[in-house]
Short mmCIF file of C-alpha atoms and ligand atoms in Angstrom, two decimals:
data_model
loop_
_atom_site.label_atom_id
_atom_site.label_comp_id
_atom_site.label_asym_id
_atom_site.label_seq_id
_atom_site.Cartn_x
_atom_site.Cartn_y
_atom_site.Cartn_z
CA UNK A 1 -60.36 198.49 109.60
CA UNK A 2 -63.45 200.23 108.40
CA UNK A 3 -65.82 199.73 105.53
CA UNK A 4 -66.72 202.51 103.09
CA UNK A 5 -69.28 202.80 100.32
CA UNK A 6 -70.58 205.53 98.01
CA UNK A 7 -73.33 205.47 95.42
CA UNK A 8 -74.04 207.99 92.69
CA UNK A 9 -77.52 206.94 91.59
CA UNK A 10 -80.51 208.02 89.59
CA UNK A 11 -83.04 207.10 92.28
CA UNK A 12 -82.97 207.09 96.11
CA UNK A 13 -79.81 205.36 97.39
CA UNK A 14 -80.60 204.95 101.10
CA UNK A 15 -81.56 201.27 100.95
CA UNK A 16 -78.66 200.27 98.71
CA UNK A 17 -76.19 202.07 101.00
CA UNK A 18 -77.68 200.33 104.02
CA UNK A 19 -77.52 196.94 102.31
CA UNK A 20 -73.91 197.51 101.27
CA UNK A 21 -72.97 198.47 104.83
CA UNK A 22 -74.47 195.26 106.20
CA UNK A 23 -72.22 193.36 103.79
CA UNK A 24 -69.23 195.35 105.06
CA UNK A 25 -70.15 194.89 108.73
CA UNK A 26 -67.19 192.53 109.32
CA UNK A 27 -64.87 195.52 108.76
CA UNK A 28 -66.21 197.57 111.67
CA UNK A 29 -68.73 196.95 114.43
CA UNK A 30 -68.30 200.07 116.55
CA UNK A 31 -70.24 202.70 114.66
CA UNK A 32 -72.08 203.19 111.40
CA UNK A 33 -73.24 206.16 109.37
CA UNK A 34 -74.87 207.23 106.13
CA UNK A 35 -75.16 210.66 104.56
CA UNK A 36 -77.27 211.30 101.47
CA UNK A 37 -77.97 214.36 99.36
CA UNK A 38 -80.63 215.58 97.01
CA UNK A 39 -78.17 218.13 95.49
CA UNK A 40 -79.13 220.83 97.98
CA UNK A 41 -79.39 219.35 101.45
CA UNK A 42 -77.51 216.69 103.33
CA UNK A 43 -79.22 214.04 105.45
CA UNK A 44 -77.00 212.36 108.01
CA UNK A 45 -77.49 209.56 110.48
CA UNK A 46 -74.56 208.11 112.41
CA UNK A 47 -74.07 206.58 115.81
CA UNK A 48 -72.27 203.87 117.73
CA UNK A 49 -73.47 200.34 117.07
CA UNK A 50 -73.94 197.83 114.31
CA UNK A 51 -75.72 198.81 111.10
CA UNK A 52 -78.99 197.14 112.12
CA UNK A 53 -79.02 199.08 115.41
CA UNK A 54 -78.10 202.50 114.09
CA UNK A 55 -80.67 202.82 111.30
CA UNK A 56 -84.33 202.58 112.20
CA UNK A 57 -87.17 203.16 109.78
CA UNK A 58 -87.49 206.79 110.84
CA UNK A 59 -83.84 207.41 109.96
CA UNK A 60 -84.06 205.57 106.67
CA UNK A 61 -87.06 207.64 105.60
CA UNK A 62 -85.11 210.82 106.19
CA UNK A 63 -82.06 209.69 104.19
CA UNK A 64 -83.40 211.14 100.95
CA UNK A 65 -81.57 211.75 97.70
CA UNK A 66 -79.92 210.02 94.81
CA UNK A 67 -76.38 210.03 96.02
CA UNK A 68 -74.66 209.32 99.28
CA UNK A 69 -71.87 207.66 101.23
CA UNK A 70 -71.69 205.24 104.16
CA UNK A 71 -69.24 203.93 106.72
CA UNK A 72 -68.82 201.19 109.32
CA UNK A 73 -66.17 201.99 111.90
CA UNK A 74 -63.50 200.13 113.80
CA UNK A 75 -61.47 202.91 115.46
CA UNK A 76 -57.71 203.20 114.98
CA UNK A 77 -57.40 206.80 116.13
CA UNK A 78 -59.18 209.01 118.62
CA UNK A 79 -61.82 207.29 120.72
CA UNK A 80 -64.86 205.19 120.05
CA UNK A 81 -67.15 208.13 120.88
CA UNK A 82 -70.18 208.55 118.64
CA UNK A 83 -68.85 211.98 117.65
CA UNK A 84 -66.11 210.15 115.75
CA UNK A 85 -68.56 208.00 113.85
CA UNK A 86 -68.35 208.71 110.14
CA UNK A 87 -69.11 210.27 107.64
CA UNK A 88 -67.65 213.60 108.80
CA UNK A 89 -68.93 216.94 107.49
CA UNK A 90 -67.43 220.36 106.77
CA UNK A 91 -69.61 223.13 105.44
CA UNK A 92 -66.95 224.92 103.41
CA UNK A 93 -66.30 224.73 100.53
CA UNK A 94 -69.54 223.41 99.00
CA UNK A 95 -70.42 221.13 101.94
CA UNK A 96 -68.23 218.05 101.91
CA UNK A 97 -68.82 214.77 103.69
CA UNK A 98 -66.20 212.03 103.87
CA UNK A 99 -65.70 208.44 105.00
CA UNK A 100 -62.27 206.90 105.45
CA UNK A 101 -60.73 203.48 105.85
CA UNK A 102 -57.13 203.50 107.03
CA UNK A 103 -55.00 205.53 109.35
CA UNK A 104 -52.97 208.69 108.85
CA UNK A 105 -49.50 208.48 110.36
CA UNK A 106 -48.93 212.26 110.42
CA UNK A 107 -52.34 213.18 111.73
CA UNK A 108 -51.06 215.05 114.77
CA UNK A 109 -48.76 217.32 112.78
CA UNK A 110 -51.46 217.87 110.17
CA UNK A 111 -54.00 218.83 112.82
CA UNK A 112 -51.64 221.59 113.98
CA UNK A 113 -51.05 222.79 110.40
CA UNK A 114 -54.73 222.83 109.69
CA UNK A 115 -55.31 225.12 112.63
CA UNK A 116 -52.30 227.39 112.20
CA UNK A 117 -52.08 227.73 108.42
CA UNK A 118 -55.47 226.72 107.11
CA UNK A 119 -57.47 228.32 109.97
CA UNK A 120 -59.65 225.27 110.36
CA UNK A 121 -61.06 223.81 113.52
CA UNK A 122 -60.97 220.06 114.06
CA UNK A 123 -63.28 219.02 116.87
CA UNK A 124 -62.30 215.40 117.51
CA UNK A 125 -59.14 213.30 117.73
CA UNK A 126 -60.13 211.43 114.60
CA UNK A 127 -57.55 211.33 111.82
CA UNK A 128 -60.44 211.10 109.37
CA UNK A 129 -61.69 214.55 110.38
CA UNK A 130 -58.18 215.83 109.74
CA UNK A 131 -58.14 214.17 106.31
CA UNK A 132 -61.48 215.76 105.44
CA UNK A 133 -60.19 219.21 106.38
CA UNK A 134 -57.05 218.75 104.31
CA UNK A 135 -59.16 217.76 101.30
CA UNK A 136 -61.56 220.67 101.90
CA UNK A 137 -58.68 223.13 102.19
CA UNK A 138 -57.04 221.83 99.01
CA UNK A 139 -60.34 222.35 97.20
CA UNK A 140 -60.98 225.74 98.77
CA UNK A 141 -57.65 227.23 97.66
CA UNK A 142 -58.71 226.75 94.02
CA UNK A 143 -61.20 229.55 94.81
CA UNK A 144 -63.96 228.44 92.44
CA UNK A 145 -67.70 228.79 92.85
CA UNK A 146 -68.07 225.77 90.59
CA UNK A 147 -65.17 223.31 90.97
CA UNK A 148 -63.95 221.74 87.73
CA UNK A 149 -62.88 218.14 87.34
CA UNK A 150 -59.27 219.38 87.34
CA UNK A 151 -59.87 221.19 90.64
CA UNK A 152 -61.18 218.05 92.28
CA UNK A 153 -58.28 215.91 91.11
CA UNK A 154 -55.80 218.65 92.07
CA UNK A 155 -57.28 218.60 95.59
CA UNK A 156 -56.67 214.84 95.75
CA UNK A 157 -53.06 215.45 94.66
CA UNK A 158 -52.83 217.98 97.47
CA UNK A 159 -54.02 215.33 99.93
CA UNK A 160 -51.38 212.91 98.62
CA UNK A 161 -48.69 215.52 99.18
CA UNK A 162 -49.73 216.37 102.73
CA UNK A 163 -51.16 213.16 104.19
CA UNK A 164 -49.08 210.14 105.11
CA UNK A 165 -50.28 206.66 105.93
CA UNK A 166 -53.13 204.61 104.58
CA UNK A 167 -56.39 205.93 103.22
CA UNK A 168 -59.13 204.64 101.03
CA UNK A 169 -61.68 207.42 100.91
CA UNK A 170 -65.14 208.26 99.60
CA UNK A 171 -66.39 211.83 99.75
CA UNK A 172 -69.46 213.69 98.57
CA UNK A 173 -69.27 217.26 97.35
CA UNK A 174 -72.78 218.61 97.76
CA UNK A 175 -74.31 219.49 94.43
CA UNK A 176 -71.25 218.33 92.47
CA UNK A 177 -70.80 214.61 92.91
CA UNK A 178 -68.95 211.75 94.52
CA UNK A 179 -65.17 211.32 94.81
CA UNK A 180 -63.17 208.23 95.73
CA UNK A 181 -59.40 207.96 96.14
CA UNK A 182 -56.68 205.61 97.32
CA UNK A 183 -53.34 206.46 98.94
CA UNK A 184 -50.20 206.29 96.75
CA UNK A 185 -49.27 202.91 98.23
CA UNK A 186 -52.75 201.46 97.75
CA UNK A 187 -52.57 199.98 101.23
CA UNK A 188 -56.30 199.79 101.83
CA UNK A 189 -58.66 198.34 99.23
CA UNK A 190 -61.18 200.33 97.20
CA UNK A 191 -63.05 199.19 94.12
CA UNK A 192 -65.84 200.60 91.94
CA UNK A 193 -68.73 199.25 89.92
CA UNK A 194 -71.62 200.36 87.74
CA UNK A 195 -75.07 199.38 86.54
CA UNK A 196 -77.40 200.51 83.80
CA UNK A 197 -80.86 201.82 84.63
CA UNK A 198 -83.52 203.33 82.34
CA UNK A 199 -82.52 206.73 83.75
CA UNK A 200 -78.80 206.20 82.99
CA UNK A 201 -75.70 204.72 84.55
CA UNK A 202 -75.28 204.45 88.32
CA UNK A 203 -71.93 204.04 90.08
CA UNK A 204 -70.82 202.52 93.34
CA UNK A 205 -67.47 202.67 95.15
CA UNK A 206 -66.74 200.32 98.08
CA UNK A 207 -64.07 198.71 100.23
CA UNK A 208 -64.79 195.23 98.93
CA UNK A 209 -66.24 193.79 95.73
CA UNK A 210 -68.85 191.82 97.65
CA UNK A 211 -70.57 195.09 98.61
CA UNK A 212 -70.80 195.95 94.91
CA UNK A 213 -72.16 192.69 93.58
CA UNK A 214 -74.53 192.04 96.48
CA UNK A 215 -76.46 195.25 95.82
CA UNK A 216 -76.80 194.52 92.10
CA UNK A 217 -73.89 196.38 90.50
CA UNK A 218 -71.17 194.86 88.34
CA UNK A 219 -67.51 195.32 89.13
CA UNK A 220 -65.49 197.66 86.94
CA UNK A 221 -62.09 197.59 88.66
CA UNK A 222 -60.06 198.47 91.74
CA UNK A 223 -58.69 201.99 92.04
CA UNK A 224 -54.95 202.08 91.44
CA UNK A 225 -52.65 203.37 94.18
CA UNK A 226 -52.83 207.18 94.07
CA UNK A 227 -55.78 207.15 91.68
CA UNK A 228 -59.04 209.06 92.12
CA UNK A 229 -62.51 208.65 90.65
CA UNK A 230 -65.08 211.42 90.34
CA UNK A 231 -68.70 210.92 89.34
CA UNK A 232 -70.25 214.28 88.59
CA UNK A 233 -73.85 215.07 89.43
CA UNK A 234 -74.88 214.33 85.85
CA UNK A 235 -73.58 210.81 86.27
CA UNK A 236 -70.39 211.10 84.18
CA UNK A 237 -67.44 209.15 85.50
CA UNK A 238 -63.84 210.45 85.43
CA UNK A 239 -60.66 208.83 86.77
CA UNK A 240 -57.14 210.20 87.10
CA UNK A 241 -53.78 209.25 88.61
CA UNK A 242 -53.15 211.93 91.24
CA UNK A 243 -49.87 210.72 92.77
CA UNK A 244 -46.37 211.32 91.43
CA UNK A 245 -44.76 208.02 92.23
CA UNK A 246 -47.28 205.42 93.33
CA UNK A 247 -45.74 202.25 94.76
CA UNK A 248 -48.35 199.53 95.01
CA UNK A 249 -48.17 197.87 98.42
CA UNK A 250 -51.57 196.45 99.37
CA UNK A 251 -52.13 195.16 102.90
CA UNK A 252 -51.66 191.40 103.08
CA UNK A 253 -53.71 191.18 106.28
CA UNK A 254 -56.86 191.77 104.20
CA UNK A 255 -56.23 188.32 102.72
CA UNK A 256 -55.35 186.76 106.04
CA UNK A 257 -58.27 188.05 108.11
CA UNK A 258 -60.09 191.23 107.25
CA UNK A 259 -61.80 190.77 103.95
CA UNK A 260 -64.68 188.44 103.29
CA UNK A 261 -63.60 185.33 101.38
CA UNK A 262 -66.13 186.05 98.65
CA UNK A 263 -64.41 189.36 97.82
CA UNK A 264 -61.90 189.90 95.07
CA UNK A 265 -59.31 192.49 96.03
CA UNK A 266 -56.83 193.83 93.46
CA UNK A 267 -57.83 190.88 91.25
CA UNK A 268 -56.96 188.35 93.96
CA UNK A 269 -59.76 186.07 95.12
CA UNK A 270 -59.52 186.18 98.91
CA UNK A 271 -61.04 182.71 99.05
CA UNK A 272 -58.42 181.23 96.74
CA UNK A 273 -55.60 183.01 98.56
CA UNK A 274 -56.82 181.40 101.81
CA UNK A 275 -56.98 177.98 100.17
CA UNK A 276 -53.38 178.43 99.06
CA UNK A 277 -52.42 179.48 102.60
CA UNK A 278 -53.81 176.14 103.78
CA UNK A 279 -51.79 174.30 101.16
CA UNK A 280 -48.48 175.94 102.04
CA UNK A 281 -49.13 175.61 105.76
CA UNK A 282 -49.65 171.86 105.27
CA UNK A 283 -46.27 171.70 103.50
CA UNK A 284 -44.62 173.49 106.43
CA UNK A 285 -46.19 171.11 108.93
CA UNK A 286 -44.92 168.12 106.92
CA UNK A 287 -41.47 169.66 106.66
CA UNK A 288 -41.05 170.74 110.31
CA UNK A 289 -43.01 168.00 112.04
CA UNK A 290 -42.88 164.91 109.81
CA UNK A 291 -43.81 162.65 112.73
CA UNK A 292 -46.73 164.63 114.09
CA UNK A 293 -49.76 162.36 114.42
CA UNK A 294 -52.93 164.29 113.68
CA UNK A 295 -56.35 162.65 113.97
CA UNK A 296 -58.44 165.64 113.09
CA UNK A 297 -58.10 169.21 111.78
CA UNK A 298 -60.47 171.69 113.44
CA UNK A 299 -60.82 175.32 112.32
CA UNK A 300 -61.42 178.24 114.68
CA UNK A 301 -64.50 179.75 113.07
CA UNK A 302 -65.02 181.85 111.12
CA UNK A 303 -62.12 183.16 109.19
CA UNK A 304 -59.76 180.17 109.31
CA UNK A 305 -62.29 177.76 107.80
CA UNK A 306 -61.12 178.13 104.22
CA UNK A 307 -57.43 177.54 104.88
CA UNK A 308 -58.09 174.80 107.46
CA UNK A 309 -60.19 172.89 104.94
CA UNK A 310 -57.45 172.88 102.33
CA UNK A 311 -54.80 172.12 104.94
CA UNK A 312 -56.75 169.01 106.00
CA UNK A 313 -57.13 167.95 102.34
CA UNK A 314 -53.40 168.26 101.79
CA UNK A 315 -52.53 166.33 104.95
CA UNK A 316 -55.21 163.78 104.16
CA UNK A 317 -56.67 164.14 107.63
CA UNK A 318 -60.34 164.52 108.55
CA UNK A 319 -61.68 168.09 108.71
CA UNK A 320 -64.27 168.55 111.42
CA UNK A 321 -66.24 171.54 112.69
CA UNK A 322 -65.40 170.95 116.35
CA UNK A 323 -66.38 174.43 117.51
CA UNK A 324 -69.85 175.82 117.04
CA UNK A 325 -70.09 179.54 116.67
CA UNK A 326 -72.77 181.64 118.29
CA UNK A 327 -73.90 183.57 115.26
CA UNK A 328 -75.11 186.53 117.34
CA UNK A 329 -71.64 187.48 118.53
CA UNK A 330 -69.53 189.53 116.17
CA UNK A 331 -65.82 189.41 115.48
CA UNK A 332 -63.89 189.41 118.73
CA UNK A 333 -60.61 190.77 117.43
CA UNK A 334 -62.11 194.10 116.45
CA UNK A 335 -63.84 194.62 119.78
CA UNK A 336 -62.37 197.42 121.88
CA UNK A 337 -60.74 196.26 125.11
CA UNK A 338 -59.13 193.01 126.11
CA UNK A 339 -61.73 192.16 128.79
CA UNK A 340 -64.56 192.22 126.25
CA UNK A 341 -62.52 190.26 123.68
CA UNK A 342 -61.65 187.52 126.17
CA UNK A 343 -65.18 187.08 127.44
CA UNK A 344 -66.52 186.99 123.91
CA UNK A 345 -64.32 184.09 122.78
CA UNK A 346 -66.01 181.76 125.28
CA UNK A 347 -69.46 183.09 124.51
CA UNK A 348 -68.81 182.79 120.82
CA UNK A 349 -67.29 179.35 120.47
CA UNK A 350 -68.42 176.11 122.08
CA UNK A 351 -66.79 172.70 121.56
CA UNK A 352 -68.48 169.53 120.32
CA UNK A 353 -66.81 167.17 122.77
CA UNK A 354 -66.89 164.01 120.66
CA UNK A 355 -64.59 165.64 118.12
CA UNK A 356 -61.93 166.13 120.80
CA UNK A 357 -62.23 163.18 123.19
CA UNK A 358 -59.02 161.16 123.16
CA UNK A 359 -57.79 162.68 119.86
CA UNK A 360 -54.67 164.42 118.61
CA UNK A 361 -56.21 167.64 117.40
CA UNK A 362 -54.72 170.22 115.05
CA UNK A 363 -56.47 173.56 115.59
CA UNK A 364 -56.08 176.04 112.76
CA UNK A 365 -56.55 179.79 112.95
CA UNK A 366 -55.90 182.47 110.36
CA UNK A 367 -53.62 184.40 112.71
CA UNK A 368 -52.51 184.78 116.30
CA UNK A 369 -52.39 188.42 117.31
CA UNK A 370 -52.86 189.02 121.03
CA UNK A 371 -53.30 185.31 121.64
CA UNK A 372 -56.72 185.84 123.25
CA UNK A 373 -58.49 183.36 121.01
CA UNK A 374 -55.97 180.55 120.89
CA UNK A 375 -55.31 180.50 124.64
CA UNK A 376 -59.00 180.10 125.41
CA UNK A 377 -59.59 177.65 122.60
CA UNK A 378 -56.69 175.37 123.47
CA UNK A 379 -57.95 175.16 127.04
CA UNK A 380 -61.44 174.40 125.77
CA UNK A 381 -60.05 171.62 123.56
CA UNK A 382 -58.25 170.11 126.55
CA UNK A 383 -61.34 170.41 128.73
CA UNK A 384 -63.21 168.54 126.01
CA UNK A 385 -60.80 165.61 126.37
CA UNK A 386 -58.23 166.13 123.59
CA UNK A 387 -55.08 164.00 123.95
CA UNK A 388 -52.73 166.46 122.27
CA UNK A 389 -53.54 169.93 121.01
CA UNK A 390 -51.43 171.29 118.15
CA UNK A 391 -51.95 174.78 116.81
CA UNK A 392 -51.28 176.12 113.31
CA UNK A 393 -51.56 179.73 112.15
CA UNK A 394 -52.17 180.50 108.47
CA UNK A 395 -50.20 183.73 108.98
CA UNK A 396 -46.68 184.19 110.35
CA UNK A 397 -46.11 185.51 113.87
CA UNK A 398 -47.48 189.04 114.32
CA UNK A 399 -44.55 190.88 115.88
CA UNK A 400 -45.00 194.52 114.93
CA UNK A 401 -47.77 197.09 115.42
CA UNK A 402 -50.03 198.06 112.58
CA UNK A 403 -50.13 201.76 111.76
CA UNK A 404 -52.27 201.56 108.61
CA UNK A 405 -55.79 200.97 109.88
CA UNK A 406 -55.73 197.81 111.98
CA UNK A 407 -55.97 198.39 115.69
CA UNK A 408 -52.90 196.59 116.96
CA UNK A 409 -50.86 199.54 118.15
CA UNK A 410 -49.02 198.28 121.22
CA UNK A 411 -46.13 195.88 120.77
CA UNK A 412 -46.38 194.48 124.25
CA UNK A 413 -49.96 193.39 123.55
CA UNK A 414 -48.78 191.14 120.70
CA UNK A 415 -48.10 187.69 122.04
CA UNK A 416 -45.21 187.05 119.62
CA UNK A 417 -43.46 190.35 120.32
CA UNK A 418 -40.02 189.63 121.76
CA UNK A 419 -40.81 185.93 122.14
CA UNK A 420 -39.55 182.84 120.34
CA UNK A 421 -42.01 180.40 118.76
CA UNK A 422 -41.29 177.99 121.59
CA UNK A 423 -42.15 180.63 124.18
CA UNK A 424 -45.41 181.47 122.41
CA UNK A 425 -46.21 177.77 122.18
CA UNK A 426 -45.78 177.40 125.93
CA UNK A 427 -47.70 180.55 126.70
CA UNK A 428 -50.75 179.49 124.71
CA UNK A 429 -50.50 175.99 126.14
CA UNK A 430 -50.14 174.07 122.86
CA UNK A 431 -48.23 170.81 122.36
CA UNK A 432 -46.83 172.16 119.10
CA UNK A 433 -47.16 175.47 117.26
CA UNK A 434 -46.64 175.97 113.55
CA UNK A 435 -46.67 179.36 111.85
CA UNK A 436 -46.95 180.03 108.13
CA UNK A 437 -43.68 181.22 106.58
CA UNK A 438 -43.85 184.83 105.35
CA UNK A 439 -42.62 183.92 101.85
CA UNK A 440 -45.38 181.33 101.59
CA UNK A 441 -48.02 183.81 102.70
CA UNK A 442 -46.82 186.33 100.12
CA UNK A 443 -46.75 183.65 97.42
CA UNK A 444 -50.29 182.55 98.36
CA UNK A 445 -51.60 186.08 97.85
CA UNK A 446 -49.44 186.96 94.86
CA UNK A 447 -50.42 183.91 92.85
CA UNK A 448 -53.77 185.64 92.33
CA UNK A 449 -52.08 188.69 90.80
CA UNK A 450 -48.40 188.28 89.90
CA UNK A 451 -48.23 191.97 88.90
CA UNK A 452 -48.22 192.99 92.56
CA UNK A 453 -44.56 193.35 93.40
CA UNK A 454 -44.89 193.89 97.10
CA UNK A 455 -47.46 193.68 99.86
CA UNK A 456 -47.56 195.62 103.08
CA UNK A 457 -46.44 192.92 105.53
CA UNK A 458 -45.35 195.34 108.26
CA UNK A 459 -47.04 193.43 111.10
CA UNK A 460 -44.84 190.46 110.22
CA UNK A 461 -41.56 192.07 109.15
CA UNK A 462 -41.63 195.61 110.61
CA UNK A 463 -41.02 197.16 107.17
CA UNK A 464 -43.28 200.24 106.94
CA UNK A 465 -43.57 201.27 103.32
CA UNK A 466 -44.52 204.91 104.00
CA UNK A 467 -41.01 205.48 105.36
CA UNK A 468 -42.12 207.73 108.24
CA UNK A 469 -42.39 205.16 111.04
CA UNK A 470 -39.58 205.17 113.56
CA UNK A 471 -39.02 204.05 117.11
CA UNK A 472 -40.36 207.25 118.65
CA UNK A 473 -43.54 207.03 116.58
CA UNK A 474 -44.14 203.46 117.73
CA UNK A 475 -43.38 204.30 121.34
CA UNK A 476 -45.81 207.24 121.29
CA UNK A 477 -48.47 205.08 119.65
CA UNK A 478 -48.05 202.50 122.34
CA UNK A 479 -48.55 205.12 125.03
CA UNK A 480 -51.61 206.67 123.42
CA UNK A 481 -53.44 203.67 122.02
CA UNK A 482 -52.70 200.63 124.14
CA UNK A 483 -55.69 198.97 125.79
CA UNK A 484 -54.64 200.57 129.09
CA UNK A 485 -54.54 204.06 127.55
CA UNK A 486 -57.92 203.59 125.89
CA UNK A 487 -59.51 202.71 129.22
CA UNK A 488 -58.57 206.18 130.48
CA UNK A 489 -60.36 208.00 127.65
CA UNK A 490 -63.97 208.79 128.56
CA UNK A 491 -66.31 206.81 126.32
CA UNK A 492 -70.00 206.35 125.88
CA UNK A 493 -73.06 208.31 126.93
CA UNK A 494 -71.37 210.39 129.65
CA UNK A 495 -69.46 212.25 127.02
CA UNK A 496 -71.06 215.38 125.58
CA UNK A 497 -70.10 215.62 121.94
CA UNK A 498 -70.69 217.80 118.96
CA UNK A 499 -72.47 215.42 116.67
CA UNK A 500 -75.02 216.24 114.01
CA UNK A 501 -75.89 212.65 113.30
CA UNK A 502 -79.37 212.38 114.79
O1 PRP B 1 -54.93 186.31 118.72
P1 PRP B 1 -56.15 187.15 118.81
O2 PRP B 1 -55.85 188.51 119.37
O3 PRP B 1 -57.28 186.48 119.53
O4 PRP B 1 -56.63 187.49 117.33
C1 PRP B 1 -56.77 186.55 116.31
C2 PRP B 1 -58.16 186.01 116.23
O5 PRP B 1 -59.12 187.07 116.03
C3 PRP B 1 -59.82 186.88 114.81
O6 PRP B 1 -61.07 186.26 115.02
P2 PRP B 1 -62.45 187.05 115.18
O7 PRP B 1 -63.24 186.46 116.26
O8 PRP B 1 -62.20 188.53 115.28
O9 PRP B 1 -63.22 186.91 113.78
P3 PRP B 1 -63.69 185.67 112.90
O10 PRP B 1 -64.98 185.18 113.47
O11 PRP B 1 -63.86 186.27 111.54
O12 PRP B 1 -62.64 184.61 112.89
C4 PRP B 1 -58.93 185.97 114.00
O13 PRP B 1 -59.68 185.23 113.05
C5 PRP B 1 -58.32 185.07 115.05
O14 PRP B 1 -59.23 184.04 115.38
N1 LIG B 2 -60.14 201.21 110.81
C1 LIG B 2 -60.22 202.31 110.13
O1 LIG B 2 -60.12 202.33 108.92
C2 LIG B 2 -60.38 203.54 110.98
C3 LIG B 2 -60.55 204.84 110.26
C4 LIG B 2 -60.16 206.01 111.15
N2 LIG B 2 -58.73 206.00 111.38
C5 LIG B 2 -60.94 205.97 112.47
O2 LIG B 2 -60.37 205.67 113.50
O3 LIG B 2 -62.12 206.21 112.46
MG1 MG B 3 -61.11 184.14 114.25
#
């Protein structure tokens, strides 16, 4: 998952972009970047690292101009090399920069097309660089010195025709304005806002509403699946549906884990959805384990807190913060490499022994993916003297890879893949394991917006809405992007890259 933001302002936008990226940091910790423009020149800074590490005062001073875009990255394609940090740039036509959240499922085929038919060079393995070149080509073939609004929206339609997979995108067309668009299934979130200034209206586009409100804009609305927004360099805003048959299918995992609870995505409060997940999970526990004696409910911080709190309320059991989180360690799930993830769980969470000693403890997490967290945590609870350790997951068992922008590509890395609940329970060392039912999870999210007919739940049910995912795709993905495969790709400072981000 990545975070994206764009601002079309009337005054310098560097600080607001930086602030918005810090609010989106939970969506990507690997790399960050900002590009701004003063209508003539582009100013780019991007590198590996968290937002606070990538941008120093000297960089901020150079990010001049009244419009720009930003990105925080969590890689799902290519490598974690700094050359794949975003935004990406192509000089023709007009000078376009682009930032992408999601994952293209036909990136490899597109990369070949781009070279053979569009005569374009793509320098990295990033699907986002491919996406940028498709958009640039679709704009170039209109052949205009000054692109019209119709040209820009036609180029987005061209992207929808050629690209498959998930993409929420912001792009800047130097001298012409800012574009945002969402794939025809609306898998990844993207929302826009505005504010009035003495010099006129300013616009912002971002992955999550919290990035809009926290920098002083008000929310207008989410982009619809297939829809695009264009803010021209005079500050006029235009929107248009650019897909033929959009089928809304937003990713349910945003509500389970990715998004911040204080965000509202597609009119669903993530916080309320998580409370409802706690309520339904409590019902399932009562139904499946009516005799389970629970002395205390303990969340695995951070993300499960909201649902664990409501679950404890419903069961009428004490809710206690039995694990203290080291606030200087980021999210472990989105760290690259299993070794790093495993080590970080222990550095990140530390038990308060008195909450465990001699008690029947119900630990609650938002999800169990690789099982890294729960295995460590259950052992820590036992070491702290717990009598029995039960484990509940606010999401169903994750059994299938994600191909739409969450880095869980290898089936055999998923602890629930090919295993029964009982087997998972034994493997993680719990005395009982309770998963949320998929229908309950869907209901918990949908209650916030009953107009959404379906969610992308592919990691739970293996149903890939884009229709292009088959066994050979999944097998190839497993080979190229498993933890083992990633270890073989050269990373870090030894790699000499083409990067213009300094
Ligand atoms: O089964 P696993 O592979 O361990 O993945 C699931 C865990 O990873 C996430 O936590 P993370 O530490 O990333 O973030 P958080 O602090 O927001 O909970 C998630 O909240 C689960 O705790
Ligand atoms: N998580 C994401 O949205 C990743 C975006 C893009 N696929 C990349 O790897 O950079
Ligand atoms: Mg967690």
